GROMACS .gro file of C-alpha atoms in nm:
model
  470
    1MET     CA    1  -2.199   6.134  -3.819
    2ILE     CA    2  -2.488   6.232  -4.045
    3ASP     CA    3  -2.291   6.105  -4.347
    4ARG     CA    4  -2.234   5.769  -4.177
    5THR     CA    5  -2.600   5.735  -4.090
    6ARG     CA    6  -2.696   5.830  -4.444
    7SER     CA    7  -2.446   5.579  -4.585
    8ALA     CA    8  -2.589   5.300  -4.371
    9SER     CA    9  -2.941   5.401  -4.469
   10ASP     CA   10  -2.844   5.405  -4.836
   11ALA     CA   11  -2.686   5.060  -4.803
   12PHE     CA   12  -2.997   4.912  -4.642
   13SER     CA   13  -3.208   5.061  -4.915
   14GLN     CA   14  -3.024   4.855  -5.174
   15PRO     CA   15  -3.225   4.543  -5.275
   16GLY     CA   16  -2.911   4.329  -5.294
   17VAL     CA   17  -2.808   4.420  -4.940
   18ARG     CA   18  -3.155   4.347  -4.807
   19ALA     CA   19  -3.157   4.014  -4.990
   20LEU     CA   20  -2.820   3.924  -4.836
   21LEU     CA   21  -2.936   4.018  -4.486
   22LEU     CA   22  -3.254   3.814  -4.531
   23LEU     CA   23  -3.044   3.518  -4.643
   24LEU     CA   24  -2.822   3.550  -4.337
   25ALA     CA   25  -3.127   3.562  -4.111
   26ILE     CA   26  -3.278   3.250  -4.270
   27VAL     CA   27  -2.952   3.056  -4.248
   28SER     CA   28  -2.906   3.161  -3.885
   29LEU     CA   29  -3.256   3.045  -3.790
   30TYR     CA   30  -3.206   2.719  -3.979
   31SER     CA   31  -2.877   2.661  -3.798
   32ILE     CA   32  -3.050   2.703  -3.464
   33TYR     CA   33  -3.324   2.464  -3.573
   34GLY     CA   34  -3.068   2.213  -3.699
   35SER     CA   35  -2.870   2.219  -3.375
   36LEU     CA   36  -3.193   2.148  -3.182
   37TYR     CA   37  -3.341   1.874  -3.401
   38PHE     CA   38  -3.068   1.724  -3.620
   39TYR     CA   39  -2.798   1.673  -3.358
   40ARG     CA   40  -2.852   1.294  -3.339
   41ASP     CA   41  -2.789   1.224  -3.708
   42PRO     CA   42  -2.425   1.109  -3.732
   43LEU     CA   43  -2.403   1.224  -4.094
   44SER     CA   44  -2.532   1.573  -4.025
   45ILE     CA   45  -2.316   1.882  -3.986
   46PHE     CA   46  -2.526   1.950  -3.676
   47PHE     CA   47  -2.435   1.618  -3.513
   48SER     CA   48  -2.334   1.647  -3.149
   49GLU     CA   49  -2.070   1.413  -3.009
   50GLU     CA   50  -2.187   1.502  -2.660
   51HIS     CA   51  -2.560   1.435  -2.705
   52GLY     CA   52  -2.587   1.244  -3.033
   53PHE     CA   53  -2.610   0.910  -2.853
   54ASP     CA   54  -2.837   1.019  -2.571
   55ARG     CA   55  -3.075   0.744  -2.469
   56PHE     CA   56  -3.450   0.802  -2.469
   57TYR     CA   57  -3.669   0.500  -2.544
   58SER     CA   58  -3.382   0.256  -2.492
   59ALA     CA   59  -3.343   0.380  -2.132
   60THR     CA   60  -3.712   0.316  -2.070
   61ARG     CA   61  -3.703  -0.022  -2.238
   62GLN     CA   62  -3.394  -0.134  -2.049
   63ALA     CA   63  -3.558  -0.039  -1.721
   64GLU     CA   64  -3.862  -0.250  -1.817
   65ALA     CA   65  -3.641  -0.538  -1.925
   66ASP     CA   66  -3.427  -0.533  -1.612
   67GLU     CA   67  -3.728  -0.508  -1.384
   68PHE     CA   68  -3.893  -0.802  -1.559
   69LEU     CA   69  -3.583  -1.018  -1.551
   70ASP     CA   70  -3.513  -0.944  -1.184
   71ALA     CA   71  -3.868  -1.048  -1.097
   72VAL     CA   72  -3.838  -1.364  -1.304
   73MET     CA   73  -3.503  -1.460  -1.154
   74ALA     CA   74  -3.647  -1.411  -0.806
   75ASN     CA   75  -3.940  -1.637  -0.893
   76PRO     CA   76  -3.886  -1.838  -1.216
   77ASP     CA   77  -4.221  -2.015  -1.174
   78SER     CA   78  -4.401  -1.683  -1.227
   79ALA     CA   79  -4.261  -1.660  -1.579
   80LYS     CA   80  -4.378  -2.012  -1.656
   81TRP     CA   81  -4.723  -1.928  -1.528
   82GLN     CA   82  -4.743  -1.593  -1.707
   83LEU     CA   83  -4.572  -1.673  -2.038
   84GLY     CA   84  -4.507  -2.043  -2.056
   85LYS     CA   85  -4.252  -2.159  -2.312
   86ALA     CA   86  -4.241  -2.227  -2.682
   87GLY     CA   87  -4.510  -2.454  -2.820
   88PRO     CA   88  -4.442  -2.769  -3.026
   89ASN     CA   89  -4.457  -2.579  -3.355
   90PRO     CA   90  -4.287  -2.240  -3.310
   91LEU     CA   91  -4.274  -1.995  -3.596
   92ILE     CA   92  -3.946  -1.832  -3.492
   93CYS     CA   93  -3.638  -1.994  -3.344
   94ALA     CA   94  -3.446  -1.709  -3.181
   95VAL     CA   95  -3.085  -1.737  -3.064
   96PHE     CA   96  -2.890  -1.483  -2.862
   97ILE     CA   97  -2.516  -1.518  -2.917
   98THR     CA   98  -2.319  -1.391  -2.620
   99VAL     CA   99  -1.965  -1.396  -2.485
  100GLY     CA  100  -1.827  -1.266  -2.159
  101ARG     CA  101  -1.704  -0.905  -2.149
  102ASP     CA  102  -1.483  -0.713  -1.914
  103MET     CA  103  -1.750  -0.492  -1.761
  104VAL     CA  104  -1.887  -0.396  -1.423
  105GLY     CA  105  -2.249  -0.445  -1.326
  106ARG     CA  106  -2.531  -0.608  -1.519
  107HIS     CA  107  -2.425  -0.795  -1.829
  108TYR     CA  108  -2.575  -0.696  -2.164
  109ILE     CA  109  -2.734  -1.037  -2.219
  110ASP     CA  110  -2.949  -0.990  -1.908
  111SER     CA  111  -3.116  -0.680  -2.049
  112ALA     CA  112  -3.136  -0.835  -2.395
  113VAL     CA  113  -3.328  -1.141  -2.272
  114GLY     CA  114  -3.542  -0.919  -2.051
  115SER     CA  115  -3.638  -0.706  -2.352
  116PHE     CA  116  -3.718  -1.023  -2.548
  117LEU     CA  117  -3.968  -1.139  -2.286
  118ALA     CA  118  -4.097  -0.822  -2.116
  119ASN     CA  119  -4.463  -0.747  -2.201
  120MET     CA  120  -4.479  -1.053  -2.429
  121SER     CA  121  -4.814  -1.230  -2.453
  122ARG     CA  122  -4.846  -1.602  -2.394
  123ALA     CA  123  -4.950  -1.647  -2.759
  124GLU     CA  124  -4.630  -1.476  -2.878
  125ARG     CA  125  -4.418  -1.685  -2.641
  126GLU     CA  126  -4.567  -2.006  -2.777
  127THR     CA  127  -4.462  -1.907  -3.129
  128THR     CA  128  -4.100  -1.822  -3.037
  129HIS     CA  129  -3.842  -2.080  -2.936
  130LEU     CA  130  -3.572  -1.899  -2.736
  131LYS     CA  131  -3.213  -2.020  -2.715
  132LEU     CA  132  -2.909  -1.867  -2.546
  133PHE     CA  133  -2.571  -1.954  -2.694
  134PHE     CA  134  -2.282  -1.888  -2.457
  135ALA     CA  135  -1.998  -1.899  -2.707
  136ASP     CA  136  -1.711  -1.865  -2.461
  137VAL     CA  137  -1.438  -2.127  -2.475
  138PRO     CA  138  -1.314  -2.330  -2.303
  139ASN     CA  139  -1.530  -2.271  -1.989
  140PRO     CA  140  -1.837  -2.045  -2.028
  141ASP     CA  141  -1.943  -2.118  -1.671
  142THR     CA  142  -1.638  -1.927  -1.547
  143GLN     CA  143  -1.587  -1.687  -1.838
  144HIS     CA  144  -1.940  -1.546  -1.853
  145LYS     CA  145  -2.099  -1.384  -1.547
  146SER     CA  146  -2.454  -1.460  -1.661
  147TYR     CA  147  -2.415  -1.824  -1.759
  148ALA     CA  148  -2.499  -1.980  -1.425
  149LYS     CA  149  -2.818  -1.779  -1.368
  150PHE     CA  150  -2.967  -1.864  -1.707
  151ALA     CA  151  -2.851  -2.225  -1.697
  152THR     CA  152  -3.048  -2.281  -1.376
  153ALA     CA  153  -3.345  -2.040  -1.411
  154ASN     CA  154  -3.525  -2.247  -1.677
  155ILE     CA  155  -3.693  -1.946  -1.835
  156VAL     CA  156  -3.563  -2.003  -2.190
  157ASP     CA  157  -3.610  -2.306  -2.411
  158GLU     CA  158  -3.242  -2.399  -2.438
  159VAL     CA  159  -2.911  -2.278  -2.300
  160PHE     CA  160  -2.625  -2.429  -2.496
  161THR     CA  161  -2.249  -2.405  -2.529
  162TYR     CA  162  -1.985  -2.569  -2.740
  163ASN     CA  163  -1.914  -2.803  -2.449
  164SER     CA  164  -2.276  -2.917  -2.434
  165THR     CA  165  -2.343  -2.963  -2.804
  166LEU     CA  166  -2.027  -3.049  -3.000
  167ALA     CA  167  -1.986  -3.415  -3.087
  168ASP     CA  168  -1.743  -3.596  -2.857
  169LYS     CA  169  -1.509  -3.691  -3.140
  170GLU     CA  170  -1.445  -3.328  -3.239
  171LYS     CA  171  -1.517  -3.141  -2.916
  172GLU     CA  172  -1.167  -3.123  -2.768
  173ASP     CA  173  -0.991  -3.019  -3.090
  174LYS     CA  174  -1.257  -2.768  -3.190
  175ILE     CA  175  -1.270  -2.599  -2.851
  176ARG     CA  176  -0.891  -2.576  -2.843
  177GLU     CA  177  -0.890  -2.418  -3.191
  178LEU     CA  178  -1.162  -2.166  -3.103
  179ALA     CA  179  -0.989  -2.078  -2.777
  180LEU     CA  180  -0.671  -1.995  -2.968
  181PHE     CA  181  -0.867  -1.770  -3.204
  182ALA     CA  182  -1.030  -1.589  -2.912
  183LYS     CA  183  -0.709  -1.555  -2.713
  184ASP     CA  184  -0.513  -1.356  -2.970
  185ARG     CA  185  -0.690  -1.019  -2.946
  186THR     CA  186  -0.436  -0.856  -3.179
  187ASN     CA  187  -0.509  -1.095  -3.466
  188LYS     CA  188  -0.812  -0.955  -3.646
  189HIS     CA  189  -0.853  -1.252  -3.878
  190ALA     CA  190  -0.835  -1.501  -3.591
  191LEU     CA  191  -1.118  -1.319  -3.413
  192GLU     CA  192  -1.316  -1.316  -3.737
  193ARG     CA  193  -1.275  -1.692  -3.770
  194LYS     CA  194  -1.419  -1.733  -3.420
  195THR     CA  195  -1.713  -1.493  -3.467
  196VAL     CA  196  -1.799  -1.635  -3.810
  197PHE     CA  197  -1.804  -1.989  -3.673
  198ASP     CA  198  -2.011  -1.878  -3.370
  199TYR     CA  199  -2.268  -1.726  -3.599
  200ALA     CA  200  -2.287  -2.028  -3.826
  201TYR     CA  201  -2.308  -2.265  -3.531
  202ALA     CA  202  -2.598  -2.074  -3.375
  203LEU     CA  203  -2.784  -2.070  -3.705
  204ASP     CA  204  -2.729  -2.440  -3.758
  205ARG     CA  205  -2.842  -2.518  -3.403
  206CYS     CA  206  -3.188  -2.382  -3.479
  207VAL     CA  207  -3.202  -2.576  -3.806
  208GLN     CA  208  -3.104  -2.899  -3.630
  209THR     CA  209  -3.333  -2.873  -3.327
  210THR     CA  210  -3.653  -2.700  -3.449
  211ASP     CA  211  -3.876  -2.689  -3.753
  212ALA     CA  212  -3.939  -2.315  -3.721
  213PRO     CA  213  -3.973  -2.152  -4.065
  214TYR     CA  214  -3.786  -1.843  -3.944
  215ILE     CA  215  -3.460  -1.819  -3.752
  216ALA     CA  216  -3.371  -1.500  -3.566
  217LEU     CA  217  -3.008  -1.441  -3.471
  218PHE     CA  218  -2.954  -1.173  -3.210
  219GLU     CA  219  -2.631  -1.033  -3.072
  220GLY     CA  220  -2.623  -1.040  -2.693
  221ASP     CA  221  -2.596  -0.663  -2.652
  222ILE     CA  222  -2.923  -0.546  -2.805
  223LEU     CA  223  -3.258  -0.426  -2.676
  224LEU     CA  224  -3.583  -0.526  -2.844
  225ALA     CA  225  -3.880  -0.291  -2.852
  226ASP     CA  226  -4.208  -0.368  -2.681
  227GLY     CA  227  -4.416  -0.583  -2.915
  228TRP     CA  228  -4.121  -0.686  -3.131
  229ALA     CA  229  -4.243  -1.047  -3.176
  230ALA     CA  230  -4.595  -0.970  -3.298
  231ARG     CA  231  -4.472  -0.690  -3.525
  232THR     CA  232  -4.202  -0.916  -3.670
  233LEU     CA  233  -4.456  -1.190  -3.741
  234LYS     CA  234  -4.673  -0.938  -3.923
  235ASN     CA  235  -4.372  -0.812  -4.118
  236LEU     CA  236  -4.286  -1.170  -4.214
  237GLN     CA  237  -4.638  -1.214  -4.348
  238THR     CA  238  -4.578  -0.905  -4.560
  239VAL     CA  239  -4.250  -1.054  -4.686
  240GLU     CA  240  -4.423  -1.375  -4.791
  241ARG     CA  241  -4.687  -1.179  -4.980
  242MET     CA  242  -4.413  -0.979  -5.154
  243MET     CA  243  -4.234  -1.295  -5.263
  244ALA     CA  244  -4.559  -1.447  -5.395
  245ASP     CA  245  -4.598  -1.168  -5.652
  246PRO     CA  246  -4.621  -1.346  -5.992
  247ARG     CA  247  -4.407  -1.075  -6.152
  248ARG     CA  248  -4.107  -1.195  -5.954
  249ARG     CA  249  -3.875  -1.459  -6.094
  250ASP     CA  250  -3.665  -1.744  -5.963
  251PRO     CA  251  -3.337  -1.639  -5.800
  252LYS     CA  252  -3.026  -1.601  -6.015
  253LYS     CA  253  -2.679  -1.502  -5.906
  254GLY     CA  254  -2.637  -1.127  -5.879
  255GLU     CA  255  -2.993  -1.046  -5.987
  256ILE     CA  256  -3.114  -0.897  -5.662
  257GLU     CA  257  -3.260  -0.562  -5.767
  258PRO     CA  258  -3.582  -0.484  -5.575
  259GLY     CA  259  -3.882  -0.660  -5.724
  260ARG     CA  260  -3.673  -0.922  -5.903
  261PRO     CA  261  -3.620  -1.234  -5.685
  262ASN     CA  262  -3.906  -1.442  -5.550
  263ALA     CA  263  -3.699  -1.571  -5.258
  264TRP     CA  264  -3.537  -1.393  -4.965
  265LEU     CA  265  -3.258  -1.454  -4.717
  266TYR     CA  266  -3.319  -1.228  -4.419
  267LEU     CA  267  -3.536  -0.959  -4.265
  268ARG     CA  268  -3.340  -0.684  -4.092
  269LEU     CA  269  -3.458  -0.561  -3.750
  270PHE     CA  270  -3.166  -0.327  -3.683
  271ASN     CA  271  -2.998  -0.065  -3.896
  272GLN     CA  272  -2.796   0.246  -3.825
  273GLU     CA  273  -2.848   0.585  -3.985
  274ARG     CA  274  -2.489   0.586  -4.109
  275SER     CA  275  -2.589   0.311  -4.353
  276PHE     CA  276  -2.854   0.505  -4.541
  277GLY     CA  277  -2.722   0.859  -4.557
  278TRP     CA  278  -2.640   1.042  -4.876
  279SER     CA  279  -2.361   0.876  -5.073
  280GLY     CA  280  -2.125   1.175  -5.044
  281GLY     CA  281  -1.994   1.368  -4.744
  282PRO     CA  282  -2.067   1.725  -4.640
  283GLY     CA  283  -1.835   1.882  -4.899
  284PHE     CA  284  -1.976   2.117  -5.162
  285ARG     CA  285  -1.876   1.884  -5.446
  286SER     CA  286  -2.020   1.582  -5.268
  287ASN     CA  287  -2.351   1.448  -5.397
  288ASN     CA  288  -2.295   1.665  -5.708
  289VAL     CA  289  -2.415   1.972  -5.519
  290HIS     CA  290  -2.225   2.199  -5.759
  291ILE     CA  291  -2.395   2.043  -6.062
  292ILE     CA  292  -2.741   2.052  -5.904
  293SER     CA  293  -2.684   2.414  -5.805
  294VAL     CA  294  -2.609   2.515  -6.163
  295ALA     CA  295  -2.907   2.312  -6.289
  296VAL     CA  296  -3.137   2.500  -6.049
  297ALA     CA  297  -2.976   2.845  -6.054
  298VAL     CA  298  -2.960   2.895  -6.431
  299PRO     CA  299  -3.332   2.830  -6.504
  300LEU     CA  300  -3.425   3.033  -6.196
  301LEU     CA  301  -3.215   3.322  -6.321
  302PHE     CA  302  -3.396   3.319  -6.656
  303VAL     CA  303  -3.733   3.310  -6.480
  304LEU     CA  304  -3.639   3.606  -6.261
  305LEU     CA  305  -3.508   3.804  -6.559
  306ILE     CA  306  -3.833   3.748  -6.745
  307ALA     CA  307  -4.031   3.838  -6.433
  308ARG     CA  308  -3.832   4.159  -6.393
  309ARG     CA  309  -3.936   4.266  -6.744
  310GLN     CA  310  -4.301   4.189  -6.680
  311LEU     CA  311  -4.335   4.341  -6.334
  312PRO     CA  312  -4.415   4.707  -6.268
  313ARG     CA  313  -4.112   4.930  -6.222
  314HIS     CA  314  -4.162   4.973  -5.846
  315LEU     CA  315  -4.145   4.594  -5.805
  316ALA     CA  316  -3.891   4.520  -6.075
  317ARG     CA  317  -3.633   4.746  -5.909
  318HIS     CA  318  -3.609   4.491  -5.623
  319LEU     CA  319  -3.467   4.238  -5.870
  320ASP     CA  320  -3.151   4.426  -5.953
  321GLY     CA  321  -2.825   4.256  -6.048
  322TRP     CA  322  -2.702   4.223  -5.689
  323THR     CA  323  -3.028   4.062  -5.578
  324LEU     CA  324  -3.007   3.810  -5.861
  325LEU     CA  325  -2.648   3.734  -5.760
  326VAL     CA  326  -2.749   3.674  -5.397
  327VAL     CA  327  -3.046   3.455  -5.494
  328CYS     CA  328  -2.895   3.251  -5.778
  329GLY     CA  329  -2.526   3.269  -5.693
  330ILE     CA  330  -2.535   3.232  -5.315
  331ALA     CA  331  -2.876   3.126  -5.183
  332VAL     CA  332  -2.944   2.842  -5.430
  333PRO     CA  333  -2.612   2.656  -5.382
  334LEU     CA  334  -2.617   2.725  -5.009
  335PHE     CA  335  -2.967   2.583  -4.961
  336ILE     CA  336  -2.890   2.278  -5.174
  337TRP     CA  337  -2.570   2.217  -4.980
  338LEU     CA  338  -2.756   2.256  -4.649
  339PHE     CA  339  -3.015   2.003  -4.764
  340TYR     CA  340  -2.751   1.733  -4.806
  341ALA     CA  341  -2.528   1.844  -4.519
  342SER     CA  342  -2.817   1.838  -4.272
  343GLY     CA  343  -2.836   1.459  -4.303
  344LYS     CA  344  -3.077   1.235  -4.486
  345ALA     CA  345  -3.198   1.057  -4.173
  346ALA     CA  346  -3.264   1.387  -3.996
  347LEU     CA  347  -3.451   1.550  -4.284
  348ILE     CA  348  -3.631   1.257  -4.443
  349GLY     CA  349  -3.595   0.953  -4.218
  350SER     CA  350  -3.713   0.608  -4.322
  351PRO     CA  351  -4.085   0.567  -4.393
  352ALA     CA  352  -4.254   0.282  -4.210
  353GLY     CA  353  -4.289  -0.037  -4.410
  354VAL     CA  354  -4.124  -0.354  -4.534
  355ARG     CA  355  -3.900  -0.318  -4.838
  356GLU     CA  356  -3.600  -0.464  -5.014
  357GLU     CA  357  -3.269  -0.292  -4.940
  358TRP     CA  358  -2.919  -0.375  -5.054
  359PHE     CA  359  -2.754  -0.171  -4.781
  360GLY     CA  360  -2.759  -0.203  -4.405
  361CYS     CA  361  -2.508  -0.240  -4.128
  362CYS     CA  362  -2.429  -0.513  -3.894
  363ASN     CA  363  -2.596  -0.833  -3.784
  364GLN     CA  364  -2.729  -0.731  -3.444
  365ALA     CA  365  -3.079  -0.856  -3.529
  366LEU     CA  366  -3.162  -1.052  -3.844
  367VAL     CA  367  -3.445  -1.299  -3.910
  368TYR     CA  368  -3.348  -1.566  -4.164
  369ASN     CA  369  -3.555  -1.769  -4.403
  370ARG     CA  370  -3.517  -2.130  -4.292
  371ALA     CA  371  -3.509  -2.249  -4.654
  372TYR     CA  372  -3.160  -2.100  -4.696
  373SER     CA  373  -3.033  -2.112  -4.338
  374LYS     CA  374  -2.860  -2.449  -4.364
  375GLY     CA  375  -2.684  -2.341  -4.682
  376LEU     CA  376  -2.573  -2.016  -4.519
  377ALA     CA  377  -2.449  -2.197  -4.208
  378ASN     CA  378  -2.239  -2.432  -4.423
  379TYR     CA  379  -2.112  -2.138  -4.628
  380MET     CA  380  -1.998  -1.953  -4.316
  381MET     CA  381  -1.843  -2.260  -4.156
  382THR     CA  382  -1.641  -2.311  -4.472
  383ALA     CA  383  -1.534  -1.946  -4.461
  384SER     CA  384  -1.424  -1.982  -4.098
  385ARG     CA  385  -1.159  -2.231  -4.209
  386ARG     CA  386  -0.986  -1.968  -4.422
  387GLU     CA  387  -0.707  -1.751  -4.283
  388SER     CA  388  -0.908  -1.443  -4.377
  389PRO     CA  389  -1.272  -1.551  -4.353
  390GLY     CA  390  -1.445  -1.216  -4.387
  391ARG     CA  391  -1.683  -1.060  -4.137
  392SER     CA  392  -1.990  -1.230  -3.998
  393ASP     CA  393  -2.210  -0.938  -4.108
  394MET     CA  394  -2.075  -0.931  -4.465
  395LEU     CA  395  -2.083  -1.303  -4.547
  396PRO     CA  396  -2.467  -1.327  -4.544
  397LYS     CA  397  -2.477  -1.037  -4.792
  398GLN     CA  398  -2.233  -1.217  -5.020
  399PHE     CA  399  -2.435  -1.538  -4.987
  400ALA     CA  400  -2.751  -1.349  -5.084
  401TRP     CA  401  -2.579  -1.203  -5.391
  402ASP     CA  402  -2.438  -1.539  -5.496
  403HIS     CA  403  -2.780  -1.702  -5.473
  404GLY     CA  404  -2.990  -1.412  -5.601
  405LEU     CA  405  -3.183  -1.369  -5.276
  406ALA     CA  406  -3.359  -1.056  -5.159
  407ARG     CA  407  -3.248  -0.876  -4.843
  408ILE     CA  408  -3.535  -0.703  -4.668
  409SER     CA  409  -3.565  -0.438  -4.398
  410ALA     CA  410  -3.862  -0.357  -4.178
  411TYR     CA  411  -3.911   0.000  -4.058
  412PRO     CA  412  -3.928   0.123  -3.793
  413MET     CA  413  -3.639  -0.086  -3.665
  414LEU     CA  414  -3.732  -0.297  -3.362
  415ALA     CA  415  -3.384  -0.344  -3.212
  416GLN     CA  416  -3.121  -0.116  -3.066
  417HIS     CA  417  -2.752  -0.185  -3.018
  418ALA     CA  418  -2.688  -0.110  -2.651
  419GLY     CA  419  -2.331  -0.235  -2.627
  420ARG     CA  420  -2.060   0.009  -2.529
  421VAL     CA  421  -1.797  -0.249  -2.434
  422SER     CA  422  -1.705  -0.447  -2.744
  423ALA     CA  423  -1.662  -0.824  -2.733
  424ILE     CA  424  -1.422  -0.824  -3.030
  425ASP     CA  425  -1.155  -0.591  -3.164
  426THR     CA  426  -1.390  -0.297  -3.225
  427SER     CA  427  -1.302   0.010  -3.020
  428ASP     CA  428  -1.552   0.117  -2.757
  429ASP     CA  429  -1.591   0.449  -2.942
  430GLU     CA  430  -1.685   0.270  -3.263
  431ALA     CA  431  -1.913   0.031  -3.075
  432LYS     CA  432  -2.128   0.316  -2.946
  433ARG     CA  433  -2.168   0.449  -3.301
  434VAL     CA  434  -2.349   0.133  -3.409
  435TRP     CA  435  -2.671   0.302  -3.310
  436SER     CA  436  -3.026   0.355  -3.429
  437MET     CA  437  -3.140   0.712  -3.389
  438ALA     CA  438  -3.496   0.620  -3.489
  439PHE     CA  439  -3.528   0.357  -3.214
  440GLU     CA  440  -3.493   0.631  -2.955
  441ASP     CA  441  -3.800   0.806  -3.098
  442PHE     CA  442  -4.040   0.527  -2.996
  443ARG     CA  443  -4.310   0.625  -2.747
  444PRO     CA  444  -4.383   0.355  -2.486
  445TYR     CA  445  -4.758   0.417  -2.465
  446LYS     CA  446  -4.793   0.408  -2.843
  447LEU     CA  447  -4.594   0.086  -2.870
  448ALA     CA  448  -4.805  -0.073  -2.598
  449ASN     CA  449  -5.127   0.007  -2.785
  450GLU     CA  450  -4.983  -0.116  -3.114
  451HIS     CA  451  -4.863  -0.433  -2.943
  452ILE     CA  452  -5.213  -0.522  -2.825
  453ARG     CA  453  -5.354  -0.443  -3.168
  454ASP     CA  454  -5.098  -0.666  -3.341
  455VAL     CA  455  -5.162  -0.953  -3.099
  456GLN     CA  456  -5.535  -0.920  -3.160
  457GLU     CA  457  -5.488  -0.931  -3.538
  458LEU     CA  458  -5.253  -1.231  -3.521
  459PHE     CA  459  -5.400  -1.442  -3.240
  460GLY     CA  460  -5.752  -1.314  -3.177
  461ASN     CA  461  -5.946  -1.126  -2.912
  462GLU     CA  462  -5.880  -1.373  -2.633
  463ALA     CA  463  -5.502  -1.335  -2.659
  464ALA     CA  464  -5.535  -0.957  -2.662
  465GLU     CA  465  -5.766  -0.960  -2.361
  466GLN     CA  466  -5.523  -1.180  -2.175
  467MET     CA  467  -5.250  -0.920  -2.242
  468ARG     CA  468  -5.465  -0.646  -2.097
  469ARG     CA  469  -5.505  -0.847  -1.776
  470GLN     CA  470  -5.130  -0.908  -1.732
   0.00000   0.00000   0.00000
């Protein structure tokens, strides 16, 4: 027994063993920390399927949106008195594209419109022309549960359908064609032809009916943050200042590196963390972890060897060969691997600001530059006539590349994808993964204060004071 105790004591007295135990303790503590704070990053090894998509701010915002919309629907005149409608010269023409879904309870478009309007100032409402596009064919009044309520409530600036807007000479044939595309749920390309045409049609509708310099296209299953309109207008001002930089040059095909073009196509209001993670996966050879480890470990080893020679003997003995092996051979590659495997969004996040980005997922919420919107609408309508048209979220990116236009993102993102029941061929599991982790970190009281500040900066003290009285 004494020998065993002595053996354990001798082992713990070895610097290499102590270094290894310290490493294990650090990694264990980090793992606990990661499971508590990194579990919502879908590209993190700590991601939790059970809690990764828990709702925080979006639950609060949906409650606000639903409460507002219920009050408005009960008394539509109150919305007119409180908010009014778009003025004669709106800055943004916003369109929600929605189709009926097989779901129980409140439809997504209800909460989406509620989040658009809830807590909005009258000054913001005057600058935003709001349209709802019910893209169901052939009969949206029977295919979409929310059509009737919005068609009669008169709280938006226009409710339109294919039936109400297509020219008589093409209406019957076009609706029949679109209905065939929508009917065949097993034909991916047919669904793409329908969604691409829907998107182009909504974009073109704003071009044809308003002079707004910016056109926002929103999917019908999103939530917008409190103050989204004022913040977006401020972000658009930033975009225009960026494009006015004399160092920028006229657009050319394919020349879209940040800082190059002096024209832009869209401003992104939604992105998912899966789109801006590290390029590799969690494997040790991903992201060149093995190369970085060698590049760090070798110089560190030389530094420690030199330090061991310079240090007094009672200190130098702690840097024996086993300790150096633990530090340079195990700890360095392990820490570097953990850095990447923990997830970029969880560790670093996206700093606030407006900047050019080539990447980004989905078209849940994009604000387009009117100067190129007609061209994009025509481009997508042409694509919809092909057997394999491409996806509605990828075609604008291709258009931007072809025309040398910048694609811009504004952080923090102001929209969240709330849909769990897909309207197309996407599985419900994949639909829930189109998700912004950062959106859930918003704090309602902070957003409310920032909203008033933004309104004051954009529209003056009177508009801000009116908000405070609402």
